[in-house]
Short mmCIF file of C-alpha atoms in Angstrom, two decimals:
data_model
loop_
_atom_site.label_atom_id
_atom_site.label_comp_id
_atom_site.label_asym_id
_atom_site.label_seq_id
_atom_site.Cartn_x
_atom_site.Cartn_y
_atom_site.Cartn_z
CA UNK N 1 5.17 -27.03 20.94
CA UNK N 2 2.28 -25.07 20.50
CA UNK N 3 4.14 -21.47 20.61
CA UNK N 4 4.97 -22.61 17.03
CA UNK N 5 1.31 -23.94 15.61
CA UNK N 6 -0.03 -21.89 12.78
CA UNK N 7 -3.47 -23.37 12.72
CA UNK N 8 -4.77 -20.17 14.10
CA UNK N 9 -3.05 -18.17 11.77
CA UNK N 10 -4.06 -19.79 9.00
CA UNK N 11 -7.87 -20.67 9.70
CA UNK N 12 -8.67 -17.00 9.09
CA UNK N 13 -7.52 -17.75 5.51
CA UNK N 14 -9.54 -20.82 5.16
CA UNK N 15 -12.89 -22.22 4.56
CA UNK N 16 -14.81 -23.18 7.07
CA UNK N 17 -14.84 -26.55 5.93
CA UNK N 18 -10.94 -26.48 4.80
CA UNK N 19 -10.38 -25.95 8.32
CA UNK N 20 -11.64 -28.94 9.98
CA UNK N 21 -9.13 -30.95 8.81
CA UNK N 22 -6.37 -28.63 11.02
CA UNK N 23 -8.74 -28.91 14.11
CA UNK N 24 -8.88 -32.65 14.24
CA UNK N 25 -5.30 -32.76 13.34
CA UNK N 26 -4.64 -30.41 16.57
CA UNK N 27 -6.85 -33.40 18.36
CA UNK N 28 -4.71 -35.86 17.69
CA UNK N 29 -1.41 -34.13 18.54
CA UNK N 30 -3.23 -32.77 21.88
CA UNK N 31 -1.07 -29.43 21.39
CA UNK N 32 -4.34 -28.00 22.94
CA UNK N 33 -7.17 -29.80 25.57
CA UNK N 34 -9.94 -31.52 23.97
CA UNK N 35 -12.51 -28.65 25.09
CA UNK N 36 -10.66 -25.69 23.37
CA UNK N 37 -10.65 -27.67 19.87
CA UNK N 38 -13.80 -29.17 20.54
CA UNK N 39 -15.16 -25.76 21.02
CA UNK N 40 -13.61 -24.40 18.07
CA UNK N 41 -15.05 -27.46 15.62
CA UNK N 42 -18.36 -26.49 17.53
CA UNK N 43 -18.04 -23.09 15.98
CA UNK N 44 -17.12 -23.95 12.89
CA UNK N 45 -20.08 -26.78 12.58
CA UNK N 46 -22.46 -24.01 13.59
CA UNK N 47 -22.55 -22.70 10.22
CA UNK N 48 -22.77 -25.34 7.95
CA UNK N 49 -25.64 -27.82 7.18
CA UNK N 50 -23.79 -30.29 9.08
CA UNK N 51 -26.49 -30.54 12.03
CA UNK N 52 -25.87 -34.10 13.08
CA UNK N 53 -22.11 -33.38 13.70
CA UNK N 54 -23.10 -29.60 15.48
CA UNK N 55 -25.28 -31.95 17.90
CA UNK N 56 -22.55 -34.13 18.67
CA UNK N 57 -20.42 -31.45 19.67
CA UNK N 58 -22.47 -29.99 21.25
CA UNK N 59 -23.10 -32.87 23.58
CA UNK N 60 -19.91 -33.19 24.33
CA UNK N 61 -19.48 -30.14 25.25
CA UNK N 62 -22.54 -29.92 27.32
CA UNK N 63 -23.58 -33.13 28.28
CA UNK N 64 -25.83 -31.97 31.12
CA UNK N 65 -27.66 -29.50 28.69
CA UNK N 66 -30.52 -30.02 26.35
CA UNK N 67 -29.87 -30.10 22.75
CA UNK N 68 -31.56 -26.57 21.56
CA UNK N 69 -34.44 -26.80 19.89
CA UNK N 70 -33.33 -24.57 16.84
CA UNK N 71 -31.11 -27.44 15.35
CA UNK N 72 -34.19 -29.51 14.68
CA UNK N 73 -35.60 -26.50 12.84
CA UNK N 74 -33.13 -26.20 10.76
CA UNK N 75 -32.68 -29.60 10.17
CA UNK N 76 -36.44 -29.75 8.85
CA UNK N 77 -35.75 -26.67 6.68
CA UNK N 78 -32.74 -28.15 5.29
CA UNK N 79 -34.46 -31.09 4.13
CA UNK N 80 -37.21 -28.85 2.09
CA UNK N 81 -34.32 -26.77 0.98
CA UNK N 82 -32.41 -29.97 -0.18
CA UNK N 83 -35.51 -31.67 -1.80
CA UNK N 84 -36.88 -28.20 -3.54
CA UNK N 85 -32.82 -27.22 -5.01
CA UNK N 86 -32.58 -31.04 -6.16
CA UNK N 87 -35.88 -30.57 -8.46
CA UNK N 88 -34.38 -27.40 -9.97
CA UNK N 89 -30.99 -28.49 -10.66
CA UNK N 90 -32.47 -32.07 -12.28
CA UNK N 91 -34.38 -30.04 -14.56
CA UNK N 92 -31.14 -28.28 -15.75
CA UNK N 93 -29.51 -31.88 -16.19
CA UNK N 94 -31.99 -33.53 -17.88
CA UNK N 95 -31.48 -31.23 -20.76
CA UNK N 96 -27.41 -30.94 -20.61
CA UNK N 97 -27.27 -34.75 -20.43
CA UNK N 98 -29.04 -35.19 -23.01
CA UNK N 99 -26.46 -36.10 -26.00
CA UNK N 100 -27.72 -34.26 -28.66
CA UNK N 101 -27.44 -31.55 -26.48
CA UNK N 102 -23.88 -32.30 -25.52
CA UNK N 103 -23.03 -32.75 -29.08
CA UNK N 104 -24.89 -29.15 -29.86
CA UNK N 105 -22.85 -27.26 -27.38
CA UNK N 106 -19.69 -25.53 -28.45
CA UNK N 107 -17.17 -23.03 -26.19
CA UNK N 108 -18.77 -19.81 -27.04
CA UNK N 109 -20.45 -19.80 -23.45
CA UNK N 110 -23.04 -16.99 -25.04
CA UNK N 111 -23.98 -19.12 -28.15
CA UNK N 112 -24.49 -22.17 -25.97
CA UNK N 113 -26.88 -20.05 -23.53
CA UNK N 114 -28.81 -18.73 -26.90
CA UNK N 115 -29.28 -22.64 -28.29
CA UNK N 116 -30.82 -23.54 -24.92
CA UNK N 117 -33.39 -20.78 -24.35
CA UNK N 118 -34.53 -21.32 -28.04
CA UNK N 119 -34.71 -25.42 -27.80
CA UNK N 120 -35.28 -26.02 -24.68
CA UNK N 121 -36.16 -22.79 -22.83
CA UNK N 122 -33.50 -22.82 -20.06
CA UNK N 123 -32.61 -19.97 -19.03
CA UNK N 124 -29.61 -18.40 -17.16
CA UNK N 125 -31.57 -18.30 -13.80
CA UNK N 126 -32.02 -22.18 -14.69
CA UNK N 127 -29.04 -22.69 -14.52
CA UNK N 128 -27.95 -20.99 -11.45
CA UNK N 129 -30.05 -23.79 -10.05
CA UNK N 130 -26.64 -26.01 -10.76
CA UNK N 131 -24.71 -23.57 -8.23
CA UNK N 132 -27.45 -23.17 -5.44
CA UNK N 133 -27.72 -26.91 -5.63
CA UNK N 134 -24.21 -27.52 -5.49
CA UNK N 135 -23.35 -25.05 -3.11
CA UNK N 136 -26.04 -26.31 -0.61
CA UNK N 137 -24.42 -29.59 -0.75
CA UNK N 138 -21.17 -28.48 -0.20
CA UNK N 139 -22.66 -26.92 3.14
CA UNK N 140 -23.00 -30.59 4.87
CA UNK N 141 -20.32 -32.02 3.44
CA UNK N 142 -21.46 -33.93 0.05
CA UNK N 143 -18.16 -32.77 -1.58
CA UNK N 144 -17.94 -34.99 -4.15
CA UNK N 145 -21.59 -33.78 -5.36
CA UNK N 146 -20.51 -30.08 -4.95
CA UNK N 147 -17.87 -30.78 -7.27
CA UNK N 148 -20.10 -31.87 -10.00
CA UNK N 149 -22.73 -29.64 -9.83
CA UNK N 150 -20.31 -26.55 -10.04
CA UNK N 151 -18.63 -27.57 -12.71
CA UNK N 152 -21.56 -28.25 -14.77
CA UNK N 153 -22.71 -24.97 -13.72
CA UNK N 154 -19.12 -23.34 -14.92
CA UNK N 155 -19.19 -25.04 -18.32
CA UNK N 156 -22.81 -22.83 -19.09
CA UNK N 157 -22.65 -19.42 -16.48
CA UNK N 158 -21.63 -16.07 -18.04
CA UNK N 159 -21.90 -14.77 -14.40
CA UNK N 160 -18.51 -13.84 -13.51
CA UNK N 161 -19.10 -13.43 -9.73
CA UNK N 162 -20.97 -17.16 -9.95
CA UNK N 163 -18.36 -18.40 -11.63
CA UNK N 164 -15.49 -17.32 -9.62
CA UNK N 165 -17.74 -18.58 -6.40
CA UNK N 166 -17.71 -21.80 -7.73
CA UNK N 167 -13.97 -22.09 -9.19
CA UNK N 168 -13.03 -21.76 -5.36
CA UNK N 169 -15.94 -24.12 -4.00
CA UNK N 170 -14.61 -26.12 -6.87
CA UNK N 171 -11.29 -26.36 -5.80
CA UNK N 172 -12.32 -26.98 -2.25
CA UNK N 173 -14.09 -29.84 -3.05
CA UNK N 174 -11.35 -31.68 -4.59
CA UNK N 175 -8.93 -30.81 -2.33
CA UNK N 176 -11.48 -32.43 0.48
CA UNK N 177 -12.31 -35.45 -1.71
CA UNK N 178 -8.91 -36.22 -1.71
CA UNK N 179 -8.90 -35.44 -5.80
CA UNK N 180 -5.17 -33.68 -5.91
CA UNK N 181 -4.63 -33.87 -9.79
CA UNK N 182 -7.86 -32.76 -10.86
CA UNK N 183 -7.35 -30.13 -7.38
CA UNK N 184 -4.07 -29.28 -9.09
CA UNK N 185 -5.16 -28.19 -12.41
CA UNK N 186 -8.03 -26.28 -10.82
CA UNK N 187 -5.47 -24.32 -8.71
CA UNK N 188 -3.65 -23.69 -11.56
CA UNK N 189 -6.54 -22.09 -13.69
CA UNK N 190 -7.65 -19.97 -10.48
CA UNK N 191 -4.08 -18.68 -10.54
CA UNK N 192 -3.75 -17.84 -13.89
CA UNK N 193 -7.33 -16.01 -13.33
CA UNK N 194 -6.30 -14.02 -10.88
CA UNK N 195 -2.44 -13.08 -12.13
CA UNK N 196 -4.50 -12.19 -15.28
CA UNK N 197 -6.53 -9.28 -13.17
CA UNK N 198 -8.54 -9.46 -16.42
CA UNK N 199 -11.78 -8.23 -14.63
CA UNK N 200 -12.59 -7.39 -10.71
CA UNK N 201 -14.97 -10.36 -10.03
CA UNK N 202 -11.88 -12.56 -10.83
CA UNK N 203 -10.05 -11.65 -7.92
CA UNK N 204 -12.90 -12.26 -5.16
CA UNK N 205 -11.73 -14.69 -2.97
CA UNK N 206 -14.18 -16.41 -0.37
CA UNK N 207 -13.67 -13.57 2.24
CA UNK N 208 -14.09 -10.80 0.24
CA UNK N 209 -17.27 -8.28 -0.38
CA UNK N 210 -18.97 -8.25 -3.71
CA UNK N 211 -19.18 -4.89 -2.92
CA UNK N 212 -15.54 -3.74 -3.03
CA UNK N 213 -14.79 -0.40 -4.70
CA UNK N 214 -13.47 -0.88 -8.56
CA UNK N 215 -10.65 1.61 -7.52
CA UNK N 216 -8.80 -1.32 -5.20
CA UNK N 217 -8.12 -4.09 -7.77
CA UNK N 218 -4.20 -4.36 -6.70
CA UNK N 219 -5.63 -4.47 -3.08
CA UNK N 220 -7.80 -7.08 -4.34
CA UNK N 221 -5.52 -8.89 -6.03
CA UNK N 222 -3.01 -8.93 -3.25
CA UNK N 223 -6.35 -11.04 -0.60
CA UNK N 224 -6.67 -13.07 -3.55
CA UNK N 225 -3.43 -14.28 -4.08
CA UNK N 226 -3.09 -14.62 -0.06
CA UNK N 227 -5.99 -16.85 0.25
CA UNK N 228 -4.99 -18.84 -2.91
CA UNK N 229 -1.32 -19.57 -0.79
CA UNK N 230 -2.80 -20.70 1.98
CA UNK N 231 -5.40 -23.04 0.53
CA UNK N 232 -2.64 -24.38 -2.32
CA UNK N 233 -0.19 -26.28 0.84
CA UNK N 234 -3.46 -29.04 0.97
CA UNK N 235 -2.57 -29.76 -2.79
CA UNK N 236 1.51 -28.95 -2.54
CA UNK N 237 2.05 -31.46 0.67
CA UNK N 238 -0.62 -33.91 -1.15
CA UNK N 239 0.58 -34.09 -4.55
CA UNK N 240 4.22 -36.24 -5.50
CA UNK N 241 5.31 -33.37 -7.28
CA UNK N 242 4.13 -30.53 -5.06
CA UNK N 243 7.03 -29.65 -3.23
CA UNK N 244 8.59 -28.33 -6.47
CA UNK N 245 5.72 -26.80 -7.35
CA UNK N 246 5.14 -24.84 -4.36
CA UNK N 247 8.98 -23.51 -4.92
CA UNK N 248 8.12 -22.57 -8.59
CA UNK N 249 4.86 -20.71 -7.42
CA UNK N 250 6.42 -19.21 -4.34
CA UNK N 251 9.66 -17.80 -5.22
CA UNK N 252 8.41 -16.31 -8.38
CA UNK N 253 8.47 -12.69 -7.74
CA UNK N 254 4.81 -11.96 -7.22
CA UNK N 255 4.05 -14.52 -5.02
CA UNK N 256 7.12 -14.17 -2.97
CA UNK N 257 6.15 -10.87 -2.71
CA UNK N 258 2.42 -11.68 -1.15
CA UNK N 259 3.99 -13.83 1.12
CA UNK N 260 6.49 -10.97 2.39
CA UNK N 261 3.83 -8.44 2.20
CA UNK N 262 0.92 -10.40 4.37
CA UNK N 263 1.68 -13.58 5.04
CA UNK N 264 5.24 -13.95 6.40
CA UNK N 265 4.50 -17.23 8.31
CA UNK N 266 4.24 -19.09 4.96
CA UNK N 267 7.86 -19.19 4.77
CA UNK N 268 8.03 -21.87 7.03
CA UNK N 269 6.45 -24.11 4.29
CA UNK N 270 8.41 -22.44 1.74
CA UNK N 271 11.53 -23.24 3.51
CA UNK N 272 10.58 -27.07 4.29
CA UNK N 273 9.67 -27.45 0.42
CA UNK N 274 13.17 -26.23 -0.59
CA UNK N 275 14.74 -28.58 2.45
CA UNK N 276 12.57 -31.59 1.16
CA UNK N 277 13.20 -30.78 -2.48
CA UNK N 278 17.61 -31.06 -1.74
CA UNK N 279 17.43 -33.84 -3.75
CA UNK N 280 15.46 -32.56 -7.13
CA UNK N 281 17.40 -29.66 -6.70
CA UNK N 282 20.43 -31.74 -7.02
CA UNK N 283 19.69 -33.08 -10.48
CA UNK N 284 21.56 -31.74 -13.56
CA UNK N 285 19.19 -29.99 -15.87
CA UNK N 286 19.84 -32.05 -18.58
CA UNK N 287 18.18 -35.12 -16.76
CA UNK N 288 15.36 -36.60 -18.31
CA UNK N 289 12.59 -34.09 -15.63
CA UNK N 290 14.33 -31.31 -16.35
CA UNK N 291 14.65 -29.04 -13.33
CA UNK N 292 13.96 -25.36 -13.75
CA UNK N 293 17.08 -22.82 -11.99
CA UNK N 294 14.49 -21.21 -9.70
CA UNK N 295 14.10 -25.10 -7.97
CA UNK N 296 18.07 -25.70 -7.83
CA UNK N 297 18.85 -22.45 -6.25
CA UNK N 298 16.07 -22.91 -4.13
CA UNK N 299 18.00 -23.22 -0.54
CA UNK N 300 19.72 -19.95 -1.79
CA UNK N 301 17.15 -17.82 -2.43
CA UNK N 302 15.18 -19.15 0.37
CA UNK N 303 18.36 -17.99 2.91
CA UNK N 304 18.09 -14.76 1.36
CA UNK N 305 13.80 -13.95 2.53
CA UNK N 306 14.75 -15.74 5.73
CA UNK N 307 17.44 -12.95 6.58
CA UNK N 308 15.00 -9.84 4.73
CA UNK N 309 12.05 -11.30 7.01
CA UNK N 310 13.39 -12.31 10.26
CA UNK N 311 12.80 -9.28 12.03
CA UNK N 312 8.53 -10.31 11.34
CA UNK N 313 8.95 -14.03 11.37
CA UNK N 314 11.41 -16.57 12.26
CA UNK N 315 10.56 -20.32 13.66
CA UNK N 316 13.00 -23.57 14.12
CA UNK N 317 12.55 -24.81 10.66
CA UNK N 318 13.75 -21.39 9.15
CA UNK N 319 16.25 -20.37 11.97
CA UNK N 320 18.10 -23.58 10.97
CA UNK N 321 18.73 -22.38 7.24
CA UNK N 322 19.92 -19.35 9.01
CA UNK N 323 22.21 -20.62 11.46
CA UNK N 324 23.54 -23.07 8.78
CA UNK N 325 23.92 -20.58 5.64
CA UNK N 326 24.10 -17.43 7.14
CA UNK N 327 26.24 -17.94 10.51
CA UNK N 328 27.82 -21.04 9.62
CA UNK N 329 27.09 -21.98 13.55
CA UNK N 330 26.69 -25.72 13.20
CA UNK N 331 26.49 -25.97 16.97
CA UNK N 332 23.33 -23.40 16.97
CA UNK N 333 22.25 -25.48 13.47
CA UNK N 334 22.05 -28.67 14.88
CA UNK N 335 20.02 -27.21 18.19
CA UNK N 336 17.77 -25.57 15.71
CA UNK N 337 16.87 -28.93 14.03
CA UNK N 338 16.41 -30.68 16.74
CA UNK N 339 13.47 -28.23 17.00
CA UNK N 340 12.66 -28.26 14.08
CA UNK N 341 11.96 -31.71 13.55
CA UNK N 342 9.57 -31.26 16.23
CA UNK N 343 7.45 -28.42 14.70
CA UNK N 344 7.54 -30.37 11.51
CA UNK N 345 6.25 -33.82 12.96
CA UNK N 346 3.32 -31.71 14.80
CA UNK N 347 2.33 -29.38 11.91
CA UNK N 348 -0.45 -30.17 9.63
CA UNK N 349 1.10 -30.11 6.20
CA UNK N 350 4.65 -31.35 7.24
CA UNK N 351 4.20 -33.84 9.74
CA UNK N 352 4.49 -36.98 7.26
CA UNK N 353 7.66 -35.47 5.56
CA UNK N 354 9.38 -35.78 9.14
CA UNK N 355 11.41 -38.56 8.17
CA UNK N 356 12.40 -37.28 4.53
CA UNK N 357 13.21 -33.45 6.29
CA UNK N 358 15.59 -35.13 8.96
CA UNK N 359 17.70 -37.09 6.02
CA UNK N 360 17.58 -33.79 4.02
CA UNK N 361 18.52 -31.53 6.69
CA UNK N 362 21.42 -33.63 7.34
CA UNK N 363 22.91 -34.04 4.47
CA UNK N 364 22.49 -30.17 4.00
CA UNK N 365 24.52 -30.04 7.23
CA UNK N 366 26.53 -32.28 6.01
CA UNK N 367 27.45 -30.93 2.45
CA UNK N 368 28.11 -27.40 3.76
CA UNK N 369 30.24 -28.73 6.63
CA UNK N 370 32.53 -30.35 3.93
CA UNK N 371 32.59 -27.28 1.95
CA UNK N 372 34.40 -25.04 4.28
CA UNK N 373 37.04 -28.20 5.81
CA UNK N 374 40.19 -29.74 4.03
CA UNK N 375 39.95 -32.40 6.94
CA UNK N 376 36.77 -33.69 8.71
CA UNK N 377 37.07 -35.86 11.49
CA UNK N 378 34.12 -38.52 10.76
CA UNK N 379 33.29 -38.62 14.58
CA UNK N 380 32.93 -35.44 15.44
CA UNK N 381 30.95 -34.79 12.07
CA UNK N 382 28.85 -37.88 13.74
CA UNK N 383 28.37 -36.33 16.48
CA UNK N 384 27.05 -33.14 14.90
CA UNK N 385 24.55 -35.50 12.97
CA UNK N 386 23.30 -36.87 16.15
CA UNK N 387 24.13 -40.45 14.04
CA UNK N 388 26.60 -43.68 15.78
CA UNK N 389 30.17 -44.18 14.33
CA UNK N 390 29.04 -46.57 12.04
CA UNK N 391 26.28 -44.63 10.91
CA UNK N 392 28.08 -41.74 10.18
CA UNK N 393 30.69 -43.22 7.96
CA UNK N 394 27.95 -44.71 5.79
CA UNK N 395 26.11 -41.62 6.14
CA UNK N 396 29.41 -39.68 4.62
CA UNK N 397 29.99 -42.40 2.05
CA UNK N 398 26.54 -41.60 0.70
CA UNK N 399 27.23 -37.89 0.80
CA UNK N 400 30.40 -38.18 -1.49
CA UNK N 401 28.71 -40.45 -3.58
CA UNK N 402 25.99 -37.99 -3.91
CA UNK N 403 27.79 -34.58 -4.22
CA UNK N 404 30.15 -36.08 -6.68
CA UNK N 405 32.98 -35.35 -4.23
CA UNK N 406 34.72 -38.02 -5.08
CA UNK N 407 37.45 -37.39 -7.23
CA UNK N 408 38.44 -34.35 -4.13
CA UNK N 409 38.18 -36.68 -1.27
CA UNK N 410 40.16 -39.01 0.63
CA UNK N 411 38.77 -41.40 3.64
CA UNK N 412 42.00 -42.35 5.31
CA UNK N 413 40.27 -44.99 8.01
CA UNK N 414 43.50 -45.05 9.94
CA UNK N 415 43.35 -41.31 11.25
CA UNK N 416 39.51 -41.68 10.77
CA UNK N 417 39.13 -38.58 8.58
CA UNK N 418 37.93 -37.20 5.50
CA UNK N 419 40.57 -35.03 3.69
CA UNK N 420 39.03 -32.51 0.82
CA UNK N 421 41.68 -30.90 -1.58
CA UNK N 422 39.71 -28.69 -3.81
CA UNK N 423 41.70 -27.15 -6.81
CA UNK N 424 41.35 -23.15 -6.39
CA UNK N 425 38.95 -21.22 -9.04
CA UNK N 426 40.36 -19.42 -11.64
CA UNK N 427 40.17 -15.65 -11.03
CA UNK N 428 38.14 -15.01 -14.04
CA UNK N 429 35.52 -18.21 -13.55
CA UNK N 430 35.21 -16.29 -9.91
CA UNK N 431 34.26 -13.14 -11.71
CA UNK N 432 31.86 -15.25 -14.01
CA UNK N 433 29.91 -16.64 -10.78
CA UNK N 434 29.48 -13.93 -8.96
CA UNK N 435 27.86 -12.33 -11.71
CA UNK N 436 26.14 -14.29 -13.43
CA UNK N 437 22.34 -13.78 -13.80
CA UNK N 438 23.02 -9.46 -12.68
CA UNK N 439 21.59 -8.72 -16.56
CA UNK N 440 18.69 -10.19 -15.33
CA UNK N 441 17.92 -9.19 -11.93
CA UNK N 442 18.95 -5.63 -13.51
CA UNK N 443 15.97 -5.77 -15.91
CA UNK N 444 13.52 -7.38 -13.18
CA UNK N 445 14.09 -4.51 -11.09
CA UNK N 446 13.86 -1.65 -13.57
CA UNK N 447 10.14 -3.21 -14.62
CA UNK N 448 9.06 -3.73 -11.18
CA UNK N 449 10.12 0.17 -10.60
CA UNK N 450 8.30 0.93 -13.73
CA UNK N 451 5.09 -0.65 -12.37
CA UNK N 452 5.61 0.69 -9.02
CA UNK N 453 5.66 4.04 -10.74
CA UNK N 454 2.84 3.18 -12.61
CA UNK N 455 0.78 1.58 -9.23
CA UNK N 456 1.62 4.83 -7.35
CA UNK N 457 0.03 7.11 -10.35
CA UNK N 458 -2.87 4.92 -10.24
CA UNK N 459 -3.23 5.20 -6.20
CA UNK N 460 -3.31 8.87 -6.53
CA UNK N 461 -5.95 8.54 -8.56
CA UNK N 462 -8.01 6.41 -6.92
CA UNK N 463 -7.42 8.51 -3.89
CA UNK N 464 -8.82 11.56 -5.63
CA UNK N 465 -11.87 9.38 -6.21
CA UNK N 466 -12.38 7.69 -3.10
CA UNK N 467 -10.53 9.14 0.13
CA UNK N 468 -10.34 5.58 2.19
CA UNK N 469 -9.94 2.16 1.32
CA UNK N 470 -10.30 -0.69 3.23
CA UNK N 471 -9.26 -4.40 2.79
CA UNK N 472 -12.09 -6.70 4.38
#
């Protein structure tokens, strides 16, 4: 189904080597021929230091050609490059590894810098020699070196616009060496750093210009924040607790509200984390991993961006929530996951979950089927499952068990039904749920009107300074 791949919406928003991963994953599911991804990794490889693998595509995808000559070149000058930034960087080392001098050093970045110019005359330039080296092996693909050298070079910079170049090559590097704790805790810190907005070089992502105006820092803020979503799914789908994580970063009002504003299509991941997360969700709060509110009324608020963004994006795996929660069309919902379970199994992040989304998805269809019926036959809810007889009634069994439906329903085997007698709510306990929380979405919106009063006051000043902006 390649109508419904995102890998070209979402390279943009990637790094060059972030992105690899995607193409050989669109290899393997053969959603496109061999010579359009081949192409496109032949692209990608033409930037790096990766010269070996650039030849090799290359070659395949001109077999009768000669391999230019200009790889060679740059192959030699990589090596001098590689041999000349290794020197520098050891230098730097030799002192910092030294454990008197590890012992010496303390947190104030500035005294630290001060102690080694005056015993062992490093200076900062020195030690930009940590991110040059480290950066250059990022470039063909020693990650796990990268990831060293920048954070050694992190510990000791004062260079803001260094540092935040290597907190995202940082984070990269874990996230491609397969480190998604250590990956986790980085994203975490670059998130904080750029919520904070505590200084413009913060919020420079990978794509952006050094050279951006000081008047756009919300504009700034807002590419930030979108590259930092797209890169955080390789730690979300990767870690055991990322699903819920994703849902406590995404629905929390300013990220839901850089996904709305330029990247709709992440809702698709926001709405498979919230499917995959049913059962978390489920948990009482007062379980031993306490579950926050924003992760059990995660299907709910979810429904509620699906409807406010359909009209700019909509795909199987949302239209189901839709059809189910919205138009309570279990016909159209069980088409819908049919497809669904297709996109899922061929995209990148989701396609291992494929399994665990199916079960979820059914019980969700399921639990809202029994909701709105006294009696259920247990075939035709079968049927709706795409499950045998026999497999539904265990299926259902499972479903009381797990709703704690229990002590409201009745399996009477003879008819081969399910009859639900719910007790009506109290008019007042009504009242209380359907508003409950309005105190609090009442003050959230007065202070997001306050700072969209105070935003607009601050755009008509930077207007007056600087007639056109422009997001790069």
């Amino acid at each position: 189904m390649a109508e419904h791949d995102l890998s070209r919406t979402i390279i943009p928003y990637l790094d060059r080597h972030l992105s690899f991963p995607l193409l050989t994953h669109l290899a393997d599911t053969k959603l496109f021929s061999d010579k359009e991804v081949t192409a496109a990794q032949y692209e990608l490889a033409k930037g790096t230091n990766m010269f070996d693998y650039a030849v090799n595509l290359f070659q395949q995808l001109h077999p009768d050609q000669e391999v230019p000559a200009e790889f060679d070149e740059k192959r030699q000058n990589a090596v001098l490059t590689n041999e000349r930034l290794n020197q520098e960087a050891q230098a730097v080392l030799d002192v910092i590894e030294n454990p008197d001098v590890a012992q010496a050093l303390r947190q104030d970045k500035n005294q630290n810098l001060a102690y080694l110019k005056d015993n062992y005359n490093l200076t900062l330039d020195q030690i930009t020699a940590l991110y040059n080296f480290g950066q250059f092996q990022y470039s063909y693909g020693n990650y796990s070196g990268a990831a060293d050298y920048l954070y050694h070079f992190r510990v000791l910079s004062t260079d803001n616009d260094l540092n935040t170049s290597a907190h995202w090559g940082k984070l990269a590097s874990d996230i491609l060496t397969g480190n998604m704790a250590v990956a986790l805790d980085e994203l975490n810190t670059l998130r904080e750093s750029i919520d904070s907005r505590s200084s413009p070089s913060v919020l420079l992502s990978p794509g952006s210009s050094t050279t951006t105006s000081p008047a756009e820092p919300a504009l700034m803020q807002l590419h930030s924040r979108t590259w930092l979503v797209h890169w955080s799914l390789f730690v979300y789908f990767t870690h055991p607790q990322g699903r819920t994580l994703l849902l406590e970063t995404f629905l929390s009002p300013t990220y839901l509200n850089t996904i709305q504003t330029s990247c709709p299509w992440i809702l698709r991941y926001l709405t498979a984390a919230a499917i995959l997360s049913r059962k978390a969700s489920a948990l009482p709060s007062s379980s031993s991993a306490p579950v926050s509110s924003r992760v059990r009324n995660a299907i709910r608020e979810v429904v509620k961006v699906i409807q406010t963004e359909e009209y700019q994006y909509q795909d199987p795996v949302t239209s189901f929530l839709k059809e189910l929660y919205v138009e309570f069309d279990f016909d159209a919902a069980q088409r819908e996951l049919a497809l669904a379970v297709k996109v899922v199994a061929e995209d990148f992040f989701l396609g291992e979950f494929k399994d665990e989304f199916l079960d979820n998805a059914r019980y969700l269809i399921s639990e809202a089927y029994c909701r709105i019926h006294q009696k259920i036959d247990i075939a035709d809810l079968s049927k709706r499952l795409n499950l045998s007889h026999d497999e539904g009634e265990k299926w259902i069994v499972n479903l009381i068990r797990e709703t704690r439906m229990g002590a409201d329903a009745k399996i009477d085997l003879e008819k081969n039904v399910i009859e639900i007698n719910r007790p009506p709510l109290p008019v007042y306990q009504t009242i209380i749920e359907k508003t409950r929380g309005l105190a609090l979405r009442t003050q959230a919106l007065g202070a997001a009107a306050a700072r969209s009063g105070q935003q607009s006051s601050g755009v008509a000043k930077s207007e007056a300074i600087s007639p056109t902006v422009a997001v790069k």
